Amino acid sequence: MAVKVCKFGGTSMADGNIINGVKNIIESDAERRYVVVSAPGKRYSGDVKVTDLLYACHCELVKSGSCAAGFAPVRARFESIVKELNIDFDVKSVLDETEKRIDEEKSEDFTASRGEYLCARVVAEVLGAKFIDAEKVIFFRADGSLDGEKSYKAIRNALSGVERAVFPGFYGSGADGRVKTFSRGGSDISGAVVARAVNASLYENWTDVSGFLACDPRIVDSPRRIKIISYKELRELSYMGANVLHSESIFPVRKANIPIRIKNTFRPQDEGTEIVPSSRYIPSGCTVTGIAGKKNFTVIFIEKSLMNSEVGFIAKVLEVLAGENIPIEHIPSGIDTMSLVISSEQLEDSKLSRVLDGIKKAVEPDVVRVIENIALIATVGHGMSSSVGTSARLFNAIASADINIKMIDQGSSELNIIVGVNNDDYEKCISAIYCEFFNK
Ligand code: ADP
Ligand code: ASP
Ligand code: MG
């Protein structure tokens, strides 16, 4: 029988009632055998996610030597969930043990991971399924990257003869044997790792929206749902800020061609979005599939006459950045100019001035200019390369909204066009592009 892996996000775990709804979803399909859960999320706007409570708890531990005060709201949250579920589960003992281990480990990653750990313990109890600790089956290498092969093997071993299991998302074991987390939102990756390990027929990612939408619903009211999207388009959109799905979650499933479906826990009857390999992608007929973006980038603009004929010019500039261990997002270039687009948080603590000095020394440019507070917006779609005039429509829409474009980068795959605008114009720019391509 085919097997589906289901990952439920934070809002799907927010309280006992919702978790009961999740139980119904799982039990309504016998193929939904393996479940990955996030830590409980917000119950209402203004509420605090359990993971955020835990990061604060770690700060408290560092300050005072004890996590007790910081752990109290986490304790209260799980006690109330267990009460709402009305299950026979000794949550107090599990919370006591957890608090003790947080105090002993004194590790930010360990503390942050406990939201998923506790939640998976509870959900396993609700489903009568086996709890499998991610610490024992998901492994990272010494450089911090996921050790896929080792993890897949350990997951398969742990699941042998197991009918139903629940895994905590977000963490695994580091090369030093201590608990290590993925980056924020990383339970999506854990779900993909389990899906790959069991060669699932489908990886279902259950969240609080009815699919991947053409843009962020917090910016445009009720954007159009994307019915089908390729791994490549998804990667571009999620990397550029559409955080419905962690941008690294496609890697484990991509190699095995396992499709992903985004589903809404609160409207399980909705079709959602299917994410498929390019070979199974059916063009929707739309020029643009989706729009996403992120704020707070810095552009370092470099000009030097005859730059293009100076062999090794770009390499020397990049060496300066590599020397400071700074990743670069984009490098748009012209004949005598190049720009480096870098996330502003990478340039904090006098790194920017060291980089500028380094560039001046390395390549003696005519001009170096820094433009800060830039937002990047990516317009993505396989349909863009085959439709004449897409860029003209895009730039016209932005100009008509009276927004000044600071930078343009068209990916060589012709899958996307990225524009840089002032942070303040971010929302207006996304709305303008959405209106142009989706007639709203
Ligand atoms: P979960 O806790 O289930 O992992 P997330 O909060 O990580 O959920 O992701 C779902 C949220 O992503 C939605 O509530 C929505 O606000 C936001 N979001 C941002 N961009 C998009 C988009 N293009 N389509 C759908 N949701 C989006
Ligand atoms: N709970 C973690 C976070 O808030 C991981 C996740 O939600 O996927 O980032
Ligand atoms: Mg998420």
PDB file of C-alpha atoms in Angstrom, residues 52-207:
ATOM      1  CA  ASP A  52       9.610  31.732  20.510  1.00  0.00           C
ATOM      2  CA  LEU A  53       8.809  31.108  24.189  1.00  0.00           C
ATOM      3  CA  LEU A  54      11.642  28.557  24.206  1.00  0.00           C
ATOM      4  CA  TYR A  55      14.183  30.930  22.660  1.00  0.00           C
ATOM      5  CA  ALA A  56      13.243  33.415  25.407  1.00  0.00           C
ATOM      6  CA  CYS A  57      13.584  30.578  27.923  1.00  0.00           C
ATOM      7  CA  HIS A  58      17.158  29.973  26.758  1.00  0.00           C
ATOM      8  CA  CYS A  59      17.989  33.679  27.262  1.00  0.00           C
ATOM      9  CA  GLU A  60      16.561  33.421  30.781  1.00  0.00           C
ATOM     10  CA  LEU A  61      18.719  30.344  31.447  1.00  0.00           C
ATOM     11  CA  VAL A  62      21.852  32.147  30.285  1.00  0.00           C
ATOM     12  CA  LYS A  63      21.015  35.167  32.455  1.00  0.00           C
ATOM     13  CA  SER A  64      19.932  33.471  35.656  1.00  0.00           C
ATOM     14  CA  GLY A  65      21.360  29.927  35.472  1.00  0.00           C
ATOM     15  CA  SER A  66      17.860  28.394  35.616  1.00  0.00           C
ATOM     16  CA  CYS A  67      15.178  27.998  32.978  1.00  0.00           C
ATOM     17  CA  ALA A  68      12.281  27.743  35.473  1.00  0.00           C
ATOM     18  CA  ALA A  69      10.776  31.205  34.876  1.00  0.00           C
ATOM     19  CA  GLY A  70      11.190  31.010  31.096  1.00  0.00           C
ATOM     20  CA  PHE A  71       9.814  27.475  30.948  1.00  0.00           C
ATOM     21  CA  ALA A  72       6.659  28.310  32.961  1.00  0.00           C
ATOM     22  CA  PRO A  73       4.589  29.590  29.981  1.00  0.00           C
ATOM     23  CA  VAL A  74       5.647  26.526  27.911  1.00  0.00           C
ATOM     24  CA  ARG A  75       4.560  24.270  30.754  1.00  0.00           C
ATOM     25  CA  ALA A  76       1.207  26.071  30.989  1.00  0.00           C
ATOM     26  CA  ARG A  77       0.668  25.751  27.230  1.00  0.00           C
ATOM     27  CA  PHE A  78       1.189  21.962  27.194  1.00  0.00           C
ATOM     28  CA  GLU A  79      -0.824  21.440  30.366  1.00  0.00           C
ATOM     29  CA  SER A  80      -3.756  23.225  28.782  1.00  0.00           C
ATOM     30  CA  ILE A  81      -3.412  21.245  25.510  1.00  0.00           C
ATOM     31  CA  VAL A  82      -3.442  17.934  27.389  1.00  0.00           C
ATOM     32  CA  LYS A  83      -6.436  19.076  29.443  1.00  0.00           C
ATOM     33  CA  GLU A  84      -8.362  20.058  26.313  1.00  0.00           C
ATOM     34  CA  LEU A  85      -7.556  16.697  24.727  1.00  0.00           C
ATOM     35  CA  ASN A  86      -8.757  14.893  27.829  1.00  0.00           C
ATOM     36  CA  ILE A  87      -6.155  12.127  27.461  1.00  0.00           C
ATOM     37  CA  ASP A  88      -4.550   9.979  30.093  1.00  0.00           C
ATOM     38  CA  PHE A  89      -0.995  11.277  29.711  1.00  0.00           C
ATOM     39  CA  ASP A  90       1.336  12.170  32.557  1.00  0.00           C
ATOM     40  CA  VAL A  91       2.391  15.457  31.028  1.00  0.00           C
ATOM     41  CA  LYS A  92       3.730  16.738  34.346  1.00  0.00           C
ATOM     42  CA  SER A  93       6.496  14.100  34.496  1.00  0.00           C
ATOM     43  CA  VAL A  94       7.465  14.723  30.863  1.00  0.00           C
ATOM     44  CA  LEU A  95       7.579  18.491  31.480  1.00  0.00           C
ATOM     45  CA  ASP A  96       9.638  18.012  34.655  1.00  0.00           C
ATOM     46  CA  GLU A  97      12.174  15.814  32.848  1.00  0.00           C
ATOM     47  CA  THR A  98      12.329  18.303  29.963  1.00  0.00           C
ATOM     48  CA  GLU A  99      12.925  21.251  32.275  1.00  0.00           C
ATOM     49  CA  LYS A 100      15.712  19.366  34.024  1.00  0.00           C
ATOM     50  CA  ARG A 101      17.389  18.476  30.750  1.00  0.00           C
ATOM     51  CA  ILE A 102      17.165  22.078  29.482  1.00  0.00           C
ATOM     52  CA  ASP A 103      19.008  23.200  32.620  1.00  0.00           C
ATOM     53  CA  GLU A 104      21.669  20.525  32.117  1.00  0.00           C
ATOM     54  CA  GLU A 105      22.226  20.892  28.356  1.00  0.00           C
ATOM     55  CA  LYS A 106      22.437  24.711  28.408  1.00  0.00           C
ATOM     56  CA  SER A 107      22.093  24.736  24.628  1.00  0.00           C
ATOM     57  CA  GLU A 108      19.957  27.101  22.570  1.00  0.00           C
ATOM     58  CA  ASP A 109      19.211  24.426  19.952  1.00  0.00           C
ATOM     59  CA  PHE A 110      18.266  21.861  22.568  1.00  0.00           C
ATOM     60  CA  THR A 111      15.901  24.277  24.338  1.00  0.00           C
ATOM     61  CA  ALA A 112      14.299  25.428  21.059  1.00  0.00           C
ATOM     62  CA  SER A 113      13.717  21.815  19.973  1.00  0.00           C
ATOM     63  CA  ARG A 114      11.586  20.953  23.001  1.00  0.00           C
ATOM     64  CA  GLY A 115       8.400  22.438  21.497  1.00  0.00           C
ATOM     65  CA  GLU A 116       8.451  19.804  18.762  1.00  0.00           C
ATOM     66  CA  TYR A 117       9.566  17.070  21.190  1.00  0.00           C
ATOM     67  CA  LEU A 118       6.708  17.714  23.636  1.00  0.00           C
ATOM     68  CA  CYS A 119       4.147  18.171  20.889  1.00  0.00           C
ATOM     69  CA  ALA A 120       5.103  14.888  19.204  1.00  0.00           C
ATOM     70  CA  ARG A 121       4.861  13.066  22.549  1.00  0.00           C
ATOM     71  CA  VAL A 122       1.305  14.384  22.965  1.00  0.00           C
ATOM     72  CA  VAL A 123       0.222  13.668  19.367  1.00  0.00           C
ATOM     73  CA  ALA A 124       1.635  10.117  19.523  1.00  0.00           C
ATOM     74  CA  GLU A 125      -0.537   9.579  22.603  1.00  0.00           C
ATOM     75  CA  VAL A 126      -3.617  10.995  20.852  1.00  0.00           C
ATOM     76  CA  LEU A 127      -3.132   8.750  17.818  1.00  0.00           C
ATOM     77  CA  GLY A 128      -1.991   5.683  19.732  1.00  0.00           C
ATOM     78  CA  ALA A 129       1.077   5.793  17.469  1.00  0.00           C
ATOM     79  CA  LYS A 130       4.767   5.221  18.185  1.00  0.00           C
ATOM     80  CA  PHE A 131       6.823   8.288  19.138  1.00  0.00           C
ATOM     81  CA  ILE A 132      10.184   8.306  17.334  1.00  0.00           C
ATOM     82  CA  ASP A 133      12.666  10.877  18.613  1.00  0.00           C
ATOM     83  CA  ALA A 134      14.299  12.841  15.782  1.00  0.00           C
ATOM     84  CA  GLU A 135      17.468  12.912  17.894  1.00  0.00           C
ATOM     85  CA  LYS A 136      17.881   9.214  17.089  1.00  0.00           C
ATOM     86  CA  VAL A 137      17.085   9.296  13.373  1.00  0.00           C
ATOM     87  CA  ILE A 138      17.936  12.660  11.813  1.00  0.00           C
ATOM     88  CA  PHE A 139      21.630  13.457  11.533  1.00  0.00           C
ATOM     89  CA  PHE A 140      23.733  16.452  10.592  1.00  0.00           C
ATOM     90  CA  ARG A 141      27.333  16.416   9.348  1.00  0.00           C
ATOM     91  CA  ALA A 142      30.149  18.362  11.015  1.00  0.00           C
ATOM     92  CA  ASP A 143      29.626  21.275   8.566  1.00  0.00           C
ATOM     93  CA  GLY A 144      26.003  21.560   9.737  1.00  0.00           C
ATOM     94  CA  SER A 145      24.424  20.096   6.600  1.00  0.00           C
ATOM     95  CA  LEU A 146      21.876  17.302   6.720  1.00  0.00           C
ATOM     96  CA  ASP A 147      23.315  13.796   6.434  1.00  0.00           C
ATOM     97  CA  GLY A 148      20.514  12.426   4.260  1.00  0.00           C
ATOM     98  CA  GLU A 149      21.697   8.884   3.663  1.00  0.00           C
ATOM     99  CA  LYS A 150      22.439   8.237   7.348  1.00  0.00           C
ATOM    100  CA  SER A 151      19.059   9.709   8.327  1.00  0.00           C
ATOM    101  CA  TYR A 152      17.031   7.760   5.732  1.00  0.00           C
ATOM    102  CA  LYS A 153      18.586   4.516   6.886  1.00  0.00           C
ATOM    103  CA  ALA A 154      17.960   5.218  10.570  1.00  0.00           C
ATOM    104  CA  ILE A 155      14.342   6.226   9.893  1.00  0.00           C
ATOM    105  CA  ARG A 156      13.697   3.042   7.897  1.00  0.00           C
ATOM    106  CA  ASN A 157      15.184   0.937  10.715  1.00  0.00           C
ATOM    107  CA  ALA A 158      13.123   2.719  13.359  1.00  0.00           C
ATOM    108  CA  LEU A 159       9.946   2.220  11.319  1.00  0.00           C
ATOM    109  CA  SER A 160      10.372  -1.447  10.592  1.00  0.00           C
ATOM    110  CA  GLY A 161       7.128  -3.158  11.635  1.00  0.00           C
ATOM    111  CA  VAL A 162       5.608   0.128  12.846  1.00  0.00           C
ATOM    112  CA  GLU A 163       2.080   0.867  11.623  1.00  0.00           C
ATOM    113  CA  ARG A 164       1.814   4.520  12.673  1.00  0.00           C
ATOM    114  CA  ALA A 165       4.487   6.863  13.996  1.00  0.00           C
ATOM    115  CA  VAL A 166       4.899  10.478  15.044  1.00  0.00           C
ATOM    116  CA  PHE A 167       8.187  12.360  14.667  1.00  0.00           C
ATOM    117  CA  PRO A 168       9.038  15.759  16.112  1.00  0.00           C
ATOM    118  CA  GLY A 169      10.133  18.151  13.349  1.00  0.00           C
ATOM    119  CA  PHE A 170      12.828  20.853  13.374  1.00  0.00           C
ATOM    120  CA  TYR A 171      15.750  18.977  14.969  1.00  0.00           C
ATOM    121  CA  GLY A 172      18.104  16.050  14.837  1.00  0.00           C
ATOM    122  CA  SER A 173      21.513  15.112  16.145  1.00  0.00           C
ATOM    123  CA  GLY A 174      24.637  17.125  15.324  1.00  0.00           C
ATOM    124  CA  ALA A 175      28.015  15.562  14.496  1.00  0.00           C
ATOM    125  CA  ASP A 176      28.954  16.067  18.185  1.00  0.00           C
ATOM    126  CA  GLY A 177      25.948  13.981  19.260  1.00  0.00           C
ATOM    127  CA  ARG A 178      24.082  16.966  20.690  1.00  0.00           C
ATOM    128  CA  VAL A 179      20.643  18.130  19.566  1.00  0.00           C
ATOM    129  CA  LYS A 180      20.813  20.518  16.640  1.00  0.00           C
ATOM    130  CA  THR A 181      17.959  22.358  14.909  1.00  0.00           C
ATOM    131  CA  PHE A 182      17.375  23.284  11.283  1.00  0.00           C
ATOM    132  CA  SER A 183      16.807  26.975  10.587  1.00  0.00           C
ATOM    133  CA  ARG A 184      13.405  28.442  11.516  1.00  0.00           C
ATOM    134  CA  GLY A 185      10.484  26.713   9.823  1.00  0.00           C
ATOM    135  CA  GLY A 186      12.636  23.591   9.498  1.00  0.00           C
ATOM    136  CA  SER A 187       9.941  21.040  10.379  1.00  0.00           C
ATOM    137  CA  ASP A 188       9.071  21.193   6.676  1.00  0.00           C
ATOM    138  CA  ILE A 189      12.532  19.730   5.994  1.00  0.00           C
ATOM    139  CA  SER A 190      12.038  17.010   8.639  1.00  0.00           C
ATOM    140  CA  GLY A 191       8.785  16.017   6.891  1.00  0.00           C
ATOM    141  CA  ALA A 192      10.585  15.810   3.562  1.00  0.00           C
ATOM    142  CA  VAL A 193      13.354  13.656   5.095  1.00  0.00           C
ATOM    143  CA  VAL A 194      10.818  11.163   6.484  1.00  0.00           C
ATOM    144  CA  ALA A 195       8.940  11.152   3.138  1.00  0.00           C
ATOM    145  CA  ARG A 196      12.151  10.330   1.298  1.00  0.00           C
ATOM    146  CA  ALA A 197      13.167   7.653   3.807  1.00  0.00           C
ATOM    147  CA  VAL A 198       9.930   5.716   3.323  1.00  0.00           C
ATOM    148  CA  ASN A 199       9.668   6.548  -0.391  1.00  0.00           C
ATOM    149  CA  ALA A 200       6.245   8.073   0.214  1.00  0.00           C
ATOM    150  CA  SER A 201       3.734   8.376  -2.604  1.00  0.00           C
ATOM    151  CA  LEU A 202       2.979  11.885  -1.342  1.00  0.00           C
ATOM    152  CA  TYR A 203       4.355  14.375   1.182  1.00  0.00           C
ATOM    153  CA  GLU A 204       1.379  16.282   2.597  1.00  0.00           C
ATOM    154  CA  ASN A 205       2.234  19.587   4.255  1.00  0.00           C
ATOM    155  CA  TRP A 206      -0.727  20.706   6.371  1.00  0.00           C
ATOM    156  CA  THR A 207      -0.837  24.391   7.268  1.00  0.00           C
TER     157      THR A 207
END
